[in-house]
Structures are given as C-alpha cells and as structure tokens.
PDB file of C-alpha atoms in Angstrom:
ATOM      1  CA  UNK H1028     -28.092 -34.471 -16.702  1.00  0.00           C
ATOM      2  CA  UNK H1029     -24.281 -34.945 -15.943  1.00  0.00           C
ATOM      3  CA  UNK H1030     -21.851 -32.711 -14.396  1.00  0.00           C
ATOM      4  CA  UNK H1031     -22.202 -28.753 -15.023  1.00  0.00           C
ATOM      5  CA  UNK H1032     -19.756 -26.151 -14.418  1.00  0.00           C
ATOM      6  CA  UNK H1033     -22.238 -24.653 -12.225  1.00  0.00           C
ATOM      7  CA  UNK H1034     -23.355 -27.881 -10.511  1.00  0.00           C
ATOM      8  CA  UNK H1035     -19.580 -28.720  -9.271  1.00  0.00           C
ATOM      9  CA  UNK H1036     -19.047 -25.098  -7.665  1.00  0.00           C
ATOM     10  CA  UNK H1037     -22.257 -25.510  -5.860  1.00  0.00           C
ATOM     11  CA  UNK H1038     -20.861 -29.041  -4.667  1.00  0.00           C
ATOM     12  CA  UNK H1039     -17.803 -27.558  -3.633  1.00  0.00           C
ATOM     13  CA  UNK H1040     -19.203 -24.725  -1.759  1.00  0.00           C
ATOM     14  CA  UNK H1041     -21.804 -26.783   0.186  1.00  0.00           C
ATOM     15  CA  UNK H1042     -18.970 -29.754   0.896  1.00  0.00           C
ATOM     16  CA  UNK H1043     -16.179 -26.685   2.578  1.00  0.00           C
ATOM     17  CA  UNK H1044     -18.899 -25.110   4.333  1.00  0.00           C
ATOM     18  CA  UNK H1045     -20.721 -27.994   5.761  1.00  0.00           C
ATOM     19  CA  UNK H1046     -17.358 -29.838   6.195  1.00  0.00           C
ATOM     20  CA  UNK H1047     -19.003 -32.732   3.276  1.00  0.00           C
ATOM     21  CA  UNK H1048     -16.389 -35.103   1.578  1.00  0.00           C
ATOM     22  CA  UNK H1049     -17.008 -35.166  -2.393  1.00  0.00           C
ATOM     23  CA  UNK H1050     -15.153 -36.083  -4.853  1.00  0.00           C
ATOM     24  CA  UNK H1051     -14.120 -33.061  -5.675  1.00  0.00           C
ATOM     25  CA  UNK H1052     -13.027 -31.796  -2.371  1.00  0.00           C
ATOM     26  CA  UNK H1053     -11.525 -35.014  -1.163  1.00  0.00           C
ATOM     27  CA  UNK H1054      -7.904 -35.992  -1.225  1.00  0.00           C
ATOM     28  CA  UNK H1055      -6.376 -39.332  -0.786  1.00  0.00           C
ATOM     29  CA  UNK H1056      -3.144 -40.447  -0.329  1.00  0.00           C
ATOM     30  CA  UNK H1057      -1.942 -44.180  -0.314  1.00  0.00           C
ATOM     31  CA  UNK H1058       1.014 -44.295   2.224  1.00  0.00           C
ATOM     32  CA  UNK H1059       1.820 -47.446   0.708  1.00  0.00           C
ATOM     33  CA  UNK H1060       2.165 -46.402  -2.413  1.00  0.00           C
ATOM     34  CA  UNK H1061       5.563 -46.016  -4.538  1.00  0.00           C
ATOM     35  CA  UNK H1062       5.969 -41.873  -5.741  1.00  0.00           C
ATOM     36  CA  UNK H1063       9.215 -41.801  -6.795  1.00  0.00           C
ATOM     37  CA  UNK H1064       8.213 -40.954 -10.227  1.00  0.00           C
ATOM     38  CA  UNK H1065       6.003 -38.044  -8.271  1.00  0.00           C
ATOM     39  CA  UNK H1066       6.845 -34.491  -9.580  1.00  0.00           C
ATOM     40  CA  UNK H1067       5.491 -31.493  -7.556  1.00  0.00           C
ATOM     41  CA  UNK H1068       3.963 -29.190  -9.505  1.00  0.00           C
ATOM     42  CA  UNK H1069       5.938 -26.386 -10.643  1.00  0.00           C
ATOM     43  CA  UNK H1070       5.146 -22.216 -10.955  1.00  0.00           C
ATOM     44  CA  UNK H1071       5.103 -23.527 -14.658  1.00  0.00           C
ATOM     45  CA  UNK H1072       2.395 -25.226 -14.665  1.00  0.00           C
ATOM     46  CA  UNK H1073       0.684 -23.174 -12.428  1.00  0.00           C
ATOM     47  CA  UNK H1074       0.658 -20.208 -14.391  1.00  0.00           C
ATOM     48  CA  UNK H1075      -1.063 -22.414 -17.047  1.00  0.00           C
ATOM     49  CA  UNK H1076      -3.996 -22.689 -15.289  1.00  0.00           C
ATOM     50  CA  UNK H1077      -5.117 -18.678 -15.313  1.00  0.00           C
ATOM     51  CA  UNK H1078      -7.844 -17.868 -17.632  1.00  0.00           C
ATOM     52  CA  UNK H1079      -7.285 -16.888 -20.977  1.00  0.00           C
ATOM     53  CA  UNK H1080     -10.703 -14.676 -21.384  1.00  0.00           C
ATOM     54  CA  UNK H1081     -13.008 -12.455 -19.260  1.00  0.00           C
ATOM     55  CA  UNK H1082     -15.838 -14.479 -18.158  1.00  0.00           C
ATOM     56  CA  UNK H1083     -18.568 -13.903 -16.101  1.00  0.00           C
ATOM     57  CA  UNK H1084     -20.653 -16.591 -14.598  1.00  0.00           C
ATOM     58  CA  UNK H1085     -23.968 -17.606 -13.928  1.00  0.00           C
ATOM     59  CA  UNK H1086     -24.450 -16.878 -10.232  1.00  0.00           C
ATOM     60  CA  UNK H1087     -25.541 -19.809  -7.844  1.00  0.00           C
ATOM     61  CA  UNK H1088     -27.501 -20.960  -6.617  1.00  0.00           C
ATOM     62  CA  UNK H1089     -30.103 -19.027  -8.430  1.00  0.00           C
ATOM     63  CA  UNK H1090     -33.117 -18.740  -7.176  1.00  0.00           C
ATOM     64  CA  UNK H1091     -31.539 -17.733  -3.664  1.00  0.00           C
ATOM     65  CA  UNK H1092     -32.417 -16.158  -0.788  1.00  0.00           C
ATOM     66  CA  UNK H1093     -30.296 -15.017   0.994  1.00  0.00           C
ATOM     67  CA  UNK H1094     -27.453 -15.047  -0.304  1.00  0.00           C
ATOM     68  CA  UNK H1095     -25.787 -16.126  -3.773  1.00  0.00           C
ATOM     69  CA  UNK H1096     -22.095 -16.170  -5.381  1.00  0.00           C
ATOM     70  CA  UNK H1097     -20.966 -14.532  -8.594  1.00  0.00           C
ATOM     71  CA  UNK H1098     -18.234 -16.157 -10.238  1.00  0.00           C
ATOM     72  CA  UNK H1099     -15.804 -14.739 -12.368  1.00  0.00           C
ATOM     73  CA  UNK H1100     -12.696 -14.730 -14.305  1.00  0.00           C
ATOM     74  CA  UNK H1101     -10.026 -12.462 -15.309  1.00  0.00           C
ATOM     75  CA  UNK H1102      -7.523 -13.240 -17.958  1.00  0.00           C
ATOM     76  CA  UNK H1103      -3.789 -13.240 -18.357  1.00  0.00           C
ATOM     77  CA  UNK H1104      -2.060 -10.421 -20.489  1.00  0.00           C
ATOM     78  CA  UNK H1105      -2.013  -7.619 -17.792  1.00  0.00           C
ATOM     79  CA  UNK H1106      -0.583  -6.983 -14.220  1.00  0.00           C
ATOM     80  CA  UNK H1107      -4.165  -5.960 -13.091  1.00  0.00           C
ATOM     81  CA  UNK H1108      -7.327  -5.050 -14.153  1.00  0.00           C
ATOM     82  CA  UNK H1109     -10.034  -2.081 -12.401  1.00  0.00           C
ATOM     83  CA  UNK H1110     -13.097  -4.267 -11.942  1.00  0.00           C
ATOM     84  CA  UNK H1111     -16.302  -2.664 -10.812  1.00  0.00           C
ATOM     85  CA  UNK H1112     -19.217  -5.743 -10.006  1.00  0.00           C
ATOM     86  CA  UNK H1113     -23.064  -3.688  -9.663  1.00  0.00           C
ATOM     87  CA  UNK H1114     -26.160  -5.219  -8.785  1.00  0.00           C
ATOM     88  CA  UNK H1115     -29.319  -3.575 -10.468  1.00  0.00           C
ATOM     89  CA  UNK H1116     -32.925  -4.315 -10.047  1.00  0.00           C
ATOM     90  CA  UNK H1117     -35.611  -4.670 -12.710  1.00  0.00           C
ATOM     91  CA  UNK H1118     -35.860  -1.197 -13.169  1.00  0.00           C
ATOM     92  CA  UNK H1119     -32.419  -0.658 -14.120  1.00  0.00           C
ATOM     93  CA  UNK H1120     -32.005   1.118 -10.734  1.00  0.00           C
ATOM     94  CA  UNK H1121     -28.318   0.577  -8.789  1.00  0.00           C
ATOM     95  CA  UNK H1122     -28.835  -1.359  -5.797  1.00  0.00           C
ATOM     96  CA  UNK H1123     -25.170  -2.367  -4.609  1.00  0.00           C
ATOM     97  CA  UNK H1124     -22.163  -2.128  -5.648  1.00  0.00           C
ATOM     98  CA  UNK H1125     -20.033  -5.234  -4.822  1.00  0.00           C
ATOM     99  CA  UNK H1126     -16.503  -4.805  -6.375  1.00  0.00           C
ATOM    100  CA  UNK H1127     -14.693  -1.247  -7.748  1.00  0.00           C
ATOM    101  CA  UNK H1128     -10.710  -2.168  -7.126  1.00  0.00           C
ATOM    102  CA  UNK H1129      -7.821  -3.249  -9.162  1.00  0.00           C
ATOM    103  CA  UNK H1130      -7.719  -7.039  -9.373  1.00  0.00           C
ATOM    104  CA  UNK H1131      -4.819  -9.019 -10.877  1.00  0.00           C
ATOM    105  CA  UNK H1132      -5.535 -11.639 -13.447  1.00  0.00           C
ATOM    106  CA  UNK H1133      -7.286 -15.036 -11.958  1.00  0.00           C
ATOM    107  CA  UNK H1134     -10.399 -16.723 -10.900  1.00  0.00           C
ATOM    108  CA  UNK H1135     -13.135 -14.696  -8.811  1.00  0.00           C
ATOM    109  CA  UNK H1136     -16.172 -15.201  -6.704  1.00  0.00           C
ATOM    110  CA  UNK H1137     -17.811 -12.514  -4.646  1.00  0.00           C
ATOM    111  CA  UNK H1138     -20.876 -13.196  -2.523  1.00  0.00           C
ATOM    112  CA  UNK H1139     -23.575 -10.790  -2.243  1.00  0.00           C
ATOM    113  CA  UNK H1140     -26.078 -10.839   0.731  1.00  0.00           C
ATOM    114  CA  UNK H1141     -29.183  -9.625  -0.808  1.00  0.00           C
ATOM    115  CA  UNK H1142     -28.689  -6.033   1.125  1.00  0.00           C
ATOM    116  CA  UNK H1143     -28.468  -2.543  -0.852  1.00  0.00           C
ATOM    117  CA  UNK H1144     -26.295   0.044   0.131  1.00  0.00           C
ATOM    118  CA  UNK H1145     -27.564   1.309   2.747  1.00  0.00           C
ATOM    119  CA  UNK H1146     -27.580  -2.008   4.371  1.00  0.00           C
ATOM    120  CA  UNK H1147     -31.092  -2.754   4.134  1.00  0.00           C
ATOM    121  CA  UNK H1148     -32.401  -5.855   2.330  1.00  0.00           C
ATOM    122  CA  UNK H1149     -33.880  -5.837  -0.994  1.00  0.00           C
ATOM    123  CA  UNK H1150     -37.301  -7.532  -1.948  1.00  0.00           C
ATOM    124  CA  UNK H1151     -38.327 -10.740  -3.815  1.00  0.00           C
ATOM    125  CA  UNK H1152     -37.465 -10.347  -7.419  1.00  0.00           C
ATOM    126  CA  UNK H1153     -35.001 -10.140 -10.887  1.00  0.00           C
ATOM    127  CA  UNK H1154     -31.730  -8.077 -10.488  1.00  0.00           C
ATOM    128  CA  UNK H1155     -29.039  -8.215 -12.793  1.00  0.00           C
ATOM    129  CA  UNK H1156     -25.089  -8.087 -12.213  1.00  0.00           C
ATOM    130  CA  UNK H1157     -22.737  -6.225 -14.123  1.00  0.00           C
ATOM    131  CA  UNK H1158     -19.298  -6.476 -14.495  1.00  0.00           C
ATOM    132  CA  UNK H1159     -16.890  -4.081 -15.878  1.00  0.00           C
ATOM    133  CA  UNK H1160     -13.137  -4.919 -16.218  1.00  0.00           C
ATOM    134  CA  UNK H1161     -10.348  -3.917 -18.220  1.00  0.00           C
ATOM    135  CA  UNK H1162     -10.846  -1.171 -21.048  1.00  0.00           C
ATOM    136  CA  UNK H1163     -13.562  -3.185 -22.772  1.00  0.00           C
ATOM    137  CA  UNK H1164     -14.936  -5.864 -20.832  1.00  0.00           C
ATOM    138  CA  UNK H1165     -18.621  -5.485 -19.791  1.00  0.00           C
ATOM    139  CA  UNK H1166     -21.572  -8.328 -19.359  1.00  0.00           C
ATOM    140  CA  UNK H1167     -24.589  -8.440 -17.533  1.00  0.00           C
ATOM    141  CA  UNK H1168     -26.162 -11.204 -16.016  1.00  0.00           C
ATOM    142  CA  UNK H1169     -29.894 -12.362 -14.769  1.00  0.00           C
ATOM    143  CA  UNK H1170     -30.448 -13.659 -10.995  1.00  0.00           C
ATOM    144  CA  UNK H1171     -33.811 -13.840  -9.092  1.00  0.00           C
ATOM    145  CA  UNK H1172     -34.413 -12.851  -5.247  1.00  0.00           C
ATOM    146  CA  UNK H1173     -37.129 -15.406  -3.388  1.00  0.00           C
ATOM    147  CA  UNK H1174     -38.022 -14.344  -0.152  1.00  0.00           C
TER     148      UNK H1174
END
C-alpha cells in the first residue's frame, strides 16, 4: 500500500539493529563526483526540522511481544517540556510508567519491554499509553500484548 510513516521507522529500526542496508539508512557518496556547489548544512536549517506540534504516535510494531517503541514529538516554542509517558491496561489500571522528566523540544521514541513496575512481565492483551506534556498536551493511544 506504499510507504507509511509507521512502515519506514520499522525499516529503520530493523536495518540499525540487524546492521540491513535500506534506502533509508544507506548513504552513498561518489568520490568522483564534482561538490563544489556542496553546502553543509547549517544550525539554520537544522532548527527547521523540529516539530511544530505535540504528536504522539502509533507504537510499532503493534501486535508485539516483547517489546515495542512509542514514538513521539515535542514542539518548538519552549526550552523544555515535563513529559510523563504511562502504560495502562484494559482496566484502566497503571502498569508502568516509562517517562516523568523535563524534555526539550524534538523527536522521541522510548521502548517499553512489556514489564510493570515491579519488574515482572505483564500478560497477553490491550494496554494503552498516555502521554502528558506541556500544560495541555495529553493523548492516549491503543497497543496489544501477544504472548
């Protein structure tokens, strides 16, 4: 069905940890080639590329067992924001807290093991991830647990 946000960070994250050359974690370089009219990329430009808006993504791969990655973003327009990531199950019960420090504005991902507080893991079934950032920024999120 074409390329998906979600698709290309699952690429990405099986080609670095598998040590897989894709497309989008491949880099060429013709020695042969003229790049005089090359400019390196400035702090400019850079600073361009920080999100504009909270999101929070769909985690991935989903199902997973046992582990899975939340991605998420935090937006330009303060020096840092307090960002608390929970994990709930179906019962609205905490089962983990992942994330409750300041973060500064940027692109996230935090990887949780399928393991509660206490260390233990969790059974087959729907949790949910929250994020809270900011003063106002709250979503929740769906994932499902196969053992």
């Amino acid at each position: 069905y074409g390329e998906s946000e979600e698709l290309v960070y699952q690429i990405i994250e099986l080609s670095l940890r598998f040590q897989i050359l894709t497309k989008y974690t491949a880099f060429y370089s013709d020695p042969d080639e003229d790049d005089s009219d090359f400019d390196a990329t400035d702090i400019a430009d850079v600073e361009n590329h920080l999100p504009k808006t909270f999101q929070l993504d769909q985690n991935y791969p989903n199902p997973f067992n046992p582990n899975t990655i939340i991605p998420y973003q935090l937006p330009t327009g303060e020096n840092n924001y307090h960002v608390v990531i929970k994990i709930y199950d179906s019962l609205g019960r905490l089962v983990r807290t992942l994330i409750n420090e300041l973060q500064i504005p940027g692109s996230y991902e935090v990887n949780w093991d399928s393991r509660n507080d206490q260390g233990e893991l969790v059974p087959s079934g729907i949790y949910f991830y929250r994020i809270e950032a900011g003063n106002n920024y709250t979503e929740t999120m769906k994932m499902v647990l196969l053992r």
